[in-house]
C-alpha atoms as an extended CHARMM CRD file, in Angstrom:
* protein
*
       178  EXT
         1         1  UNK       CA              7.2160000000      -15.9270000000       12.6090000000  PROA      1               0.0000000000
         2         2  UNK       CA              8.3330000000      -18.6900000000       10.3170000000  PROA      2               0.0000000000
         3         3  UNK       CA              6.6990000000      -20.0690000000        7.2470000000  PROA      3               0.0000000000
         4         4  UNK       CA              7.0250000000      -16.9510000000        5.0970000000  PROA      4               0.0000000000
         5         5  UNK       CA              9.8080000000      -15.2890000000        3.1780000000  PROA      5               0.0000000000
         6         6  UNK       CA              9.5600000000      -11.5040000000        2.7950000000  PROA      6               0.0000000000
         7         7  UNK       CA             11.4660000000      -10.2800000000       -0.2500000000  PROA      7               0.0000000000
         8         8  UNK       CA             11.4610000000       -7.9680000000       -3.2360000000  PROA      8               0.0000000000
         9         9  UNK       CA              9.1870000000       -9.2760000000       -5.9520000000  PROA      9               0.0000000000
        10        10  UNK       CA             10.6540000000      -10.5710000000       -9.1850000000  PROA      10              0.0000000000
        11        11  UNK       CA              9.0910000000      -10.7660000000      -12.6230000000  PROA      11              0.0000000000
        12        12  UNK       CA              8.2490000000      -14.3960000000      -11.7960000000  PROA      12              0.0000000000
        13        13  UNK       CA              6.0760000000      -13.2020000000       -8.8570000000  PROA      13              0.0000000000
        14        14  UNK       CA              4.0680000000      -10.6520000000      -10.8420000000  PROA      14              0.0000000000
        15        15  UNK       CA              1.1090000000      -12.8490000000      -11.8350000000  PROA      15              0.0000000000
        16        16  UNK       CA              0.5260000000      -14.1030000000       -8.2890000000  PROA      16              0.0000000000
        17        17  UNK       CA              1.0600000000      -10.6480000000       -6.7770000000  PROA      17              0.0000000000
        18        18  UNK       CA             -1.4380000000       -9.1880000000       -9.2480000000  PROA      18              0.0000000000
        19        19  UNK       CA             -3.9540000000      -11.8630000000       -8.2490000000  PROA      19              0.0000000000
        20        20  UNK       CA             -3.5630000000      -10.9420000000       -4.5500000000  PROA      20              0.0000000000
        21        21  UNK       CA             -4.1350000000       -7.2750000000       -5.3820000000  PROA      21              0.0000000000
        22        22  UNK       CA             -7.1120000000       -7.8390000000       -7.6860000000  PROA      22              0.0000000000
        23        23  UNK       CA             -8.7230000000      -10.1790000000       -5.1660000000  PROA      23              0.0000000000
        24        24  UNK       CA             -8.4500000000       -7.4040000000       -2.5540000000  PROA      24              0.0000000000
        25        25  UNK       CA            -10.0430000000       -4.6860000000       -4.6920000000  PROA      25              0.0000000000
        26        26  UNK       CA            -12.9160000000       -6.9740000000       -5.5970000000  PROA      26              0.0000000000
        27        27  UNK       CA            -13.4260000000       -8.7680000000       -2.2530000000  PROA      27              0.0000000000
        28        28  UNK       CA            -12.3870000000       -6.2120000000        0.3840000000  PROA      28              0.0000000000
        29        29  UNK       CA            -13.2450000000       -2.9320000000       -1.3290000000  PROA      29              0.0000000000
        30        30  UNK       CA            -16.0710000000       -4.0010000000       -3.5900000000  PROA      30              0.0000000000
        31        31  UNK       CA            -14.9030000000       -1.5930000000       -6.2950000000  PROA      31              0.0000000000
        32        32  UNK       CA            -13.4340000000       -4.0870000000       -8.6760000000  PROA      32              0.0000000000
        33        33  UNK       CA            -10.7670000000       -2.9690000000      -11.0980000000  PROA      33              0.0000000000
        34        34  UNK       CA            -10.9620000000        0.7650000000      -11.8610000000  PROA      34              0.0000000000
        35        35  UNK       CA             -8.3080000000        1.7590000000      -14.4540000000  PROA      35              0.0000000000
        36        36  UNK       CA             -7.6210000000        5.2580000000      -13.0960000000  PROA      36              0.0000000000
        37        37  UNK       CA             -7.0450000000        3.8750000000       -9.5880000000  PROA      37              0.0000000000
        38        38  UNK       CA             -5.5440000000        0.4570000000      -10.2820000000  PROA      38              0.0000000000
        39        39  UNK       CA             -3.2750000000        0.7780000000      -13.3260000000  PROA      39              0.0000000000
        40        40  UNK       CA             -0.3240000000       -0.2240000000      -11.1490000000  PROA      40              0.0000000000
        41        41  UNK       CA             -2.0020000000       -3.5420000000      -10.3860000000  PROA      41              0.0000000000
        42        42  UNK       CA             -2.1850000000       -4.4460000000      -14.0580000000  PROA      42              0.0000000000
        43        43  UNK       CA              1.4370000000       -3.4450000000      -14.7480000000  PROA      43              0.0000000000
        44        44  UNK       CA              3.4290000000       -3.8120000000      -11.5100000000  PROA      44              0.0000000000
        45        45  UNK       CA              6.6860000000       -4.1970000000      -13.4310000000  PROA      45              0.0000000000
        46        46  UNK       CA              6.4440000000       -0.6760000000      -14.8610000000  PROA      46              0.0000000000
        47        47  UNK       CA              5.2000000000        0.8400000000      -11.5880000000  PROA      47              0.0000000000
        48        48  UNK       CA              7.2710000000       -0.9870000000       -8.9680000000  PROA      48              0.0000000000
        49        49  UNK       CA              9.9910000000       -3.2560000000      -10.3510000000  PROA      49              0.0000000000
        50        50  UNK       CA             11.5390000000       -1.0160000000      -13.0270000000  PROA      50              0.0000000000
        51        51  UNK       CA             11.8200000000        2.4170000000      -11.3000000000  PROA      51              0.0000000000
        52        52  UNK       CA             14.8250000000        2.4360000000       -8.9360000000  PROA      52              0.0000000000
        53        53  UNK       CA             13.0450000000        4.3350000000       -6.1340000000  PROA      53              0.0000000000
        54        54  UNK       CA             10.0120000000        2.0430000000       -6.1690000000  PROA      54              0.0000000000
        55        55  UNK       CA              9.5800000000       -1.4830000000       -4.8740000000  PROA      55              0.0000000000
        56        56  UNK       CA              7.0760000000       -4.2940000000       -4.5750000000  PROA      56              0.0000000000
        57        57  UNK       CA              7.5680000000       -6.7050000000       -1.6980000000  PROA      57              0.0000000000
        58        58  UNK       CA              5.9090000000      -10.0950000000       -1.4250000000  PROA      58              0.0000000000
        59        59  UNK       CA              5.3840000000      -12.5320000000        1.4070000000  PROA      59              0.0000000000
        60        60  UNK       CA              5.8730000000      -16.0100000000       -0.0040000000  PROA      60              0.0000000000
        61        61  UNK       CA              4.4800000000      -19.0560000000        1.7960000000  PROA      61              0.0000000000
        62        62  UNK       CA              7.5110000000      -21.3500000000        2.0260000000  PROA      62              0.0000000000
        63        63  UNK       CA              5.3190000000      -24.4580000000        2.1330000000  PROA      63              0.0000000000
        64        64  UNK       CA              4.0550000000      -24.0760000000       -1.4080000000  PROA      64              0.0000000000
        65        65  UNK       CA              5.8910000000      -21.0500000000       -2.8510000000  PROA      65              0.0000000000
        66        66  UNK       CA              2.7270000000      -18.9980000000       -3.3740000000  PROA      66              0.0000000000
        67        67  UNK       CA              2.4350000000      -15.2530000000       -2.8240000000  PROA      67              0.0000000000
        68        68  UNK       CA              0.4070000000      -14.7000000000        0.3520000000  PROA      68              0.0000000000
        69        69  UNK       CA              0.7010000000      -10.9020000000        0.6100000000  PROA      69              0.0000000000
        70        70  UNK       CA              1.9700000000       -7.7810000000       -1.1580000000  PROA      70              0.0000000000
        71        71  UNK       CA              3.1680000000       -4.2870000000       -0.2700000000  PROA      71              0.0000000000
        72        72  UNK       CA              4.4980000000       -1.5520000000       -2.5480000000  PROA      72              0.0000000000
        73        73  UNK       CA              6.1860000000        1.8260000000       -2.2650000000  PROA      73              0.0000000000
        74        74  UNK       CA              6.5540000000        4.5150000000       -4.8930000000  PROA      74              0.0000000000
        75        75  UNK       CA              7.6600000000        8.1380000000       -5.0810000000  PROA      75              0.0000000000
        76        76  UNK       CA              4.2490000000        9.5640000000       -5.9630000000  PROA      76              0.0000000000
        77        77  UNK       CA              2.4990000000       11.6730000000       -3.3510000000  PROA      77              0.0000000000
        78        78  UNK       CA             -1.2740000000       11.7980000000       -3.0390000000  PROA      78              0.0000000000
        79        79  UNK       CA             -3.1020000000       13.3050000000       -5.9990000000  PROA      79              0.0000000000
        80        80  UNK       CA             -5.4820000000       16.2300000000       -5.7870000000  PROA      80              0.0000000000
        81        81  UNK       CA             -8.2220000000       15.4930000000       -6.5140000000  PROA      81              0.0000000000
        82        82  UNK       CA             -9.3640000000       13.1800000000       -4.9720000000  PROA      82              0.0000000000
        83        83  UNK       CA             -7.2180000000       13.9930000000       -1.9050000000  PROA      83              0.0000000000
        84        84  UNK       CA             -7.5160000000       17.4360000000       -0.3090000000  PROA      84              0.0000000000
        85        85  UNK       CA             -5.1420000000       19.9640000000       -1.9140000000  PROA      85              0.0000000000
        86        86  UNK       CA             -3.3420000000       20.7020000000        1.3650000000  PROA      86              0.0000000000
        87        87  UNK       CA             -2.5170000000       17.0020000000        1.6800000000  PROA      87              0.0000000000
        88        88  UNK       CA             -1.0280000000       16.8430000000       -1.8240000000  PROA      88              0.0000000000
        89        89  UNK       CA              1.0960000000       19.8970000000       -0.9450000000  PROA      89              0.0000000000
        90        90  UNK       CA              2.2270000000       18.4000000000        2.3770000000  PROA      90              0.0000000000
        91        91  UNK       CA              3.3230000000       15.1340000000        0.6900000000  PROA      91              0.0000000000
        92        92  UNK       CA              4.8560000000       16.1050000000       -2.6710000000  PROA      92              0.0000000000
        93        93  UNK       CA              5.9010000000       13.5280000000       -5.2300000000  PROA      93              0.0000000000
        94        94  UNK       CA              9.6110000000       12.7850000000       -5.1810000000  PROA      94              0.0000000000
        95        95  UNK       CA             10.0070000000       13.5170000000       -1.4590000000  PROA      95              0.0000000000
        96        96  UNK       CA              7.1770000000       11.2580000000       -0.3440000000  PROA      96              0.0000000000
        97        97  UNK       CA              7.1860000000        7.4970000000       -0.3310000000  PROA      97              0.0000000000
        98        98  UNK       CA              3.6190000000        6.3180000000       -0.7170000000  PROA      98              0.0000000000
        99        99  UNK       CA              2.7700000000        2.8970000000        0.6510000000  PROA      99              0.0000000000
       100       100  UNK       CA              0.3820000000        1.0340000000       -1.6040000000  PROA      100             0.0000000000
       101       101  UNK       CA             -1.1580000000       -2.3720000000       -2.1110000000  PROA      101             0.0000000000
       102       102  UNK       CA             -0.5770000000       -3.7410000000        1.3970000000  PROA      102             0.0000000000
       103       103  UNK       CA             -2.8450000000       -6.7340000000        0.9650000000  PROA      103             0.0000000000
       104       104  UNK       CA             -2.8750000000      -10.1250000000        2.6910000000  PROA      104             0.0000000000
       105       105  UNK       CA             -4.9210000000      -13.0660000000        1.4690000000  PROA      105             0.0000000000
       106       106  UNK       CA             -7.6180000000      -13.8910000000        4.0770000000  PROA      106             0.0000000000
       107       107  UNK       CA             -6.2070000000      -17.3340000000        4.8990000000  PROA      107             0.0000000000
       108       108  UNK       CA             -2.8430000000      -15.7430000000        5.7820000000  PROA      108             0.0000000000
       109       109  UNK       CA             -4.1210000000      -12.8760000000        7.9450000000  PROA      109             0.0000000000
       110       110  UNK       CA             -3.3610000000      -12.3810000000       11.6470000000  PROA      110             0.0000000000
       111       111  UNK       CA              0.2030000000      -13.7020000000       11.2420000000  PROA      111             0.0000000000
       112       112  UNK       CA              2.0710000000      -10.3780000000       11.2060000000  PROA      112             0.0000000000
       113       113  UNK       CA              2.6730000000      -10.3290000000        7.4590000000  PROA      113             0.0000000000
       114       114  UNK       CA              1.4340000000       -6.7820000000        6.8480000000  PROA      114             0.0000000000
       115       115  UNK       CA              3.6390000000       -5.4300000000        9.6480000000  PROA      115             0.0000000000
       116       116  UNK       CA              6.6740000000       -7.2860000000        8.3300000000  PROA      116             0.0000000000
       117       117  UNK       CA              6.0400000000       -6.0290000000        4.8050000000  PROA      117             0.0000000000
       118       118  UNK       CA              5.6520000000       -2.4330000000        5.9990000000  PROA      118             0.0000000000
       119       119  UNK       CA              8.8980000000       -2.7540000000        7.9950000000  PROA      119             0.0000000000
       120       120  UNK       CA             10.5560000000       -3.8330000000        4.7490000000  PROA      120             0.0000000000
       121       121  UNK       CA              9.1420000000       -0.7980000000        2.9340000000  PROA      121             0.0000000000
       122       122  UNK       CA             10.3970000000        1.5200000000        5.6890000000  PROA      122             0.0000000000
       123       123  UNK       CA             13.8740000000       -0.0180000000        5.3720000000  PROA      123             0.0000000000
       124       124  UNK       CA             13.7430000000        0.4380000000        1.6000000000  PROA      124             0.0000000000
       125       125  UNK       CA             12.8010000000        4.1150000000        2.0610000000  PROA      125             0.0000000000
       126       126  UNK       CA             15.6210000000        4.6550000000        4.5790000000  PROA      126             0.0000000000
       127       127  UNK       CA             18.1490000000        3.0730000000        2.2370000000  PROA      127             0.0000000000
       128       128  UNK       CA             16.9560000000        5.3000000000       -0.6140000000  PROA      128             0.0000000000
       129       129  UNK       CA             17.7160000000        8.3810000000        1.4760000000  PROA      129             0.0000000000
       130       130  UNK       CA             15.5160000000       10.7130000000       -0.5640000000  PROA      130             0.0000000000
       131       131  UNK       CA             12.1800000000       10.1930000000        1.1530000000  PROA      131             0.0000000000
       132       132  UNK       CA             11.3000000000       12.8550000000        3.7230000000  PROA      132             0.0000000000
       133       133  UNK       CA              8.0510000000       11.1340000000        4.7190000000  PROA      133             0.0000000000
       134       134  UNK       CA              5.9680000000        8.0120000000        4.1600000000  PROA      134             0.0000000000
       135       135  UNK       CA              2.2910000000        8.4160000000        3.4060000000  PROA      135             0.0000000000
       136       136  UNK       CA             -0.6670000000        6.1380000000        2.7700000000  PROA      136             0.0000000000
       137       137  UNK       CA             -4.4170000000        6.2120000000        2.6620000000  PROA      137             0.0000000000
       138       138  UNK       CA             -6.8300000000        3.4670000000        3.5750000000  PROA      138             0.0000000000
       139       139  UNK       CA            -10.5060000000        2.7550000000        3.6760000000  PROA      139             0.0000000000
       140       140  UNK       CA            -11.8740000000        2.3180000000        7.2030000000  PROA      140             0.0000000000
       141       141  UNK       CA            -13.8330000000       -0.7950000000        6.1510000000  PROA      141             0.0000000000
       142       142  UNK       CA            -10.7380000000       -2.5930000000        4.8560000000  PROA      142             0.0000000000
       143       143  UNK       CA            -10.2290000000       -5.6670000000        7.0810000000  PROA      143             0.0000000000
       144       144  UNK       CA             -7.5970000000       -4.9790000000        9.7540000000  PROA      144             0.0000000000
       145       145  UNK       CA             -6.3870000000       -1.7570000000        8.1440000000  PROA      145             0.0000000000
       146       146  UNK       CA             -7.2430000000        0.8320000000       10.7860000000  PROA      146             0.0000000000
       147       147  UNK       CA             -5.6900000000       -1.1490000000       13.6230000000  PROA      147             0.0000000000
       148       148  UNK       CA             -2.5200000000       -1.8170000000       11.6450000000  PROA      148             0.0000000000
       149       149  UNK       CA             -1.9970000000        1.7440000000       10.4620000000  PROA      149             0.0000000000
       150       150  UNK       CA             -2.8230000000        3.2980000000       13.8560000000  PROA      150             0.0000000000
       151       151  UNK       CA             -0.1810000000        1.0350000000       15.4240000000  PROA      151             0.0000000000
       152       152  UNK       CA              2.4580000000        2.0960000000       12.8760000000  PROA      152             0.0000000000
       153       153  UNK       CA              1.7410000000        5.7640000000       12.2330000000  PROA      153             0.0000000000
       154       154  UNK       CA             -0.5080000000        8.7130000000       12.8480000000  PROA      154             0.0000000000
       155       155  UNK       CA             -3.7020000000        9.9290000000       11.2320000000  PROA      155             0.0000000000
       156       156  UNK       CA             -3.1300000000       13.1960000000        9.3750000000  PROA      156             0.0000000000
       157       157  UNK       CA             -6.6220000000       13.4490000000        7.8880000000  PROA      157             0.0000000000
       158       158  UNK       CA             -9.7810000000       11.4550000000        8.4200000000  PROA      158             0.0000000000
       159       159  UNK       CA            -11.9510000000       12.6170000000        5.5490000000  PROA      159             0.0000000000
       160       160  UNK       CA            -15.0840000000       11.3230000000        7.2620000000  PROA      160             0.0000000000
       161       161  UNK       CA            -14.7250000000       14.0670000000        9.8900000000  PROA      161             0.0000000000
       162       162  UNK       CA            -12.1080000000       16.5070000000        8.5440000000  PROA      162             0.0000000000
       163       163  UNK       CA            -13.4780000000       17.2030000000        5.0600000000  PROA      163             0.0000000000
       164       164  UNK       CA            -16.8750000000       18.8260000000        4.4340000000  PROA      164             0.0000000000
       165       165  UNK       CA            -19.3220000000       16.2030000000        3.2380000000  PROA      165             0.0000000000
       166       166  UNK       CA            -16.9630000000       13.3820000000        4.2410000000  PROA      166             0.0000000000
       167       167  UNK       CA            -14.7410000000       13.6750000000        1.1650000000  PROA      167             0.0000000000
       168       168  UNK       CA            -14.0590000000       10.2330000000       -0.2500000000  PROA      168             0.0000000000
       169       169  UNK       CA            -14.2640000000        8.6460000000        3.1990000000  PROA      169             0.0000000000
       170       170  UNK       CA            -10.6150000000        7.6010000000        3.3280000000  PROA      170             0.0000000000
       171       171  UNK       CA             -8.2030000000        8.0300000000        6.2020000000  PROA      171             0.0000000000
       172       172  UNK       CA             -4.7110000000        9.3900000000        5.4880000000  PROA      172             0.0000000000
       173       173  UNK       CA             -1.6880000000        8.3200000000        7.5570000000  PROA      173             0.0000000000
       174       174  UNK       CA              1.9560000000        9.2190000000        7.9360000000  PROA      174             0.0000000000
       175       175  UNK       CA              4.4490000000        6.5130000000        8.9000000000  PROA      175             0.0000000000
       176       176  UNK       CA              7.7480000000        7.6060000000       10.4810000000  PROA      176             0.0000000000
       177       177  UNK       CA             10.8470000000        7.0760000000        8.3260000000  PROA      177             0.0000000000
       178       178  UNK       CA             13.1260000000        7.1300000000       11.3860000000  PROA      178             0.0000000000
């Protein structure tokens, strides 16, 4: 697929990457910005660019140089709460690479960008050498998410059916680091 450059974000990309992420939480999730969940969106430099074991990748449209998609990885496992305690124990911080902020602007969807970005995150995790597993959670209503993540990994917990009362309704995945 041509027309896009997948690369590590720079400080110059931060404003556009932030816009992609904020658009997703408002448009696709309907939550808007929630400080306790989205602090990394406001300060991606501190969360993803500065720490050596973290990264933020961007897909840049080569026609106009704009950021079309984002994907991040950090060394923080899932938090309990809101995630089930057994899940936080299975994916401890430091040993777990958590995939975050895999968002594609609607006009750039269905072009393989999310898959290419995730492949880049997997390569980053392999090169780091300290990640024993890759974890993520997604909302089932997020456009294209369930199909993408099922094609790349396995469901380890579907809160809608595996947690009494449906938990928070998210689905947790593990992606192979192979």
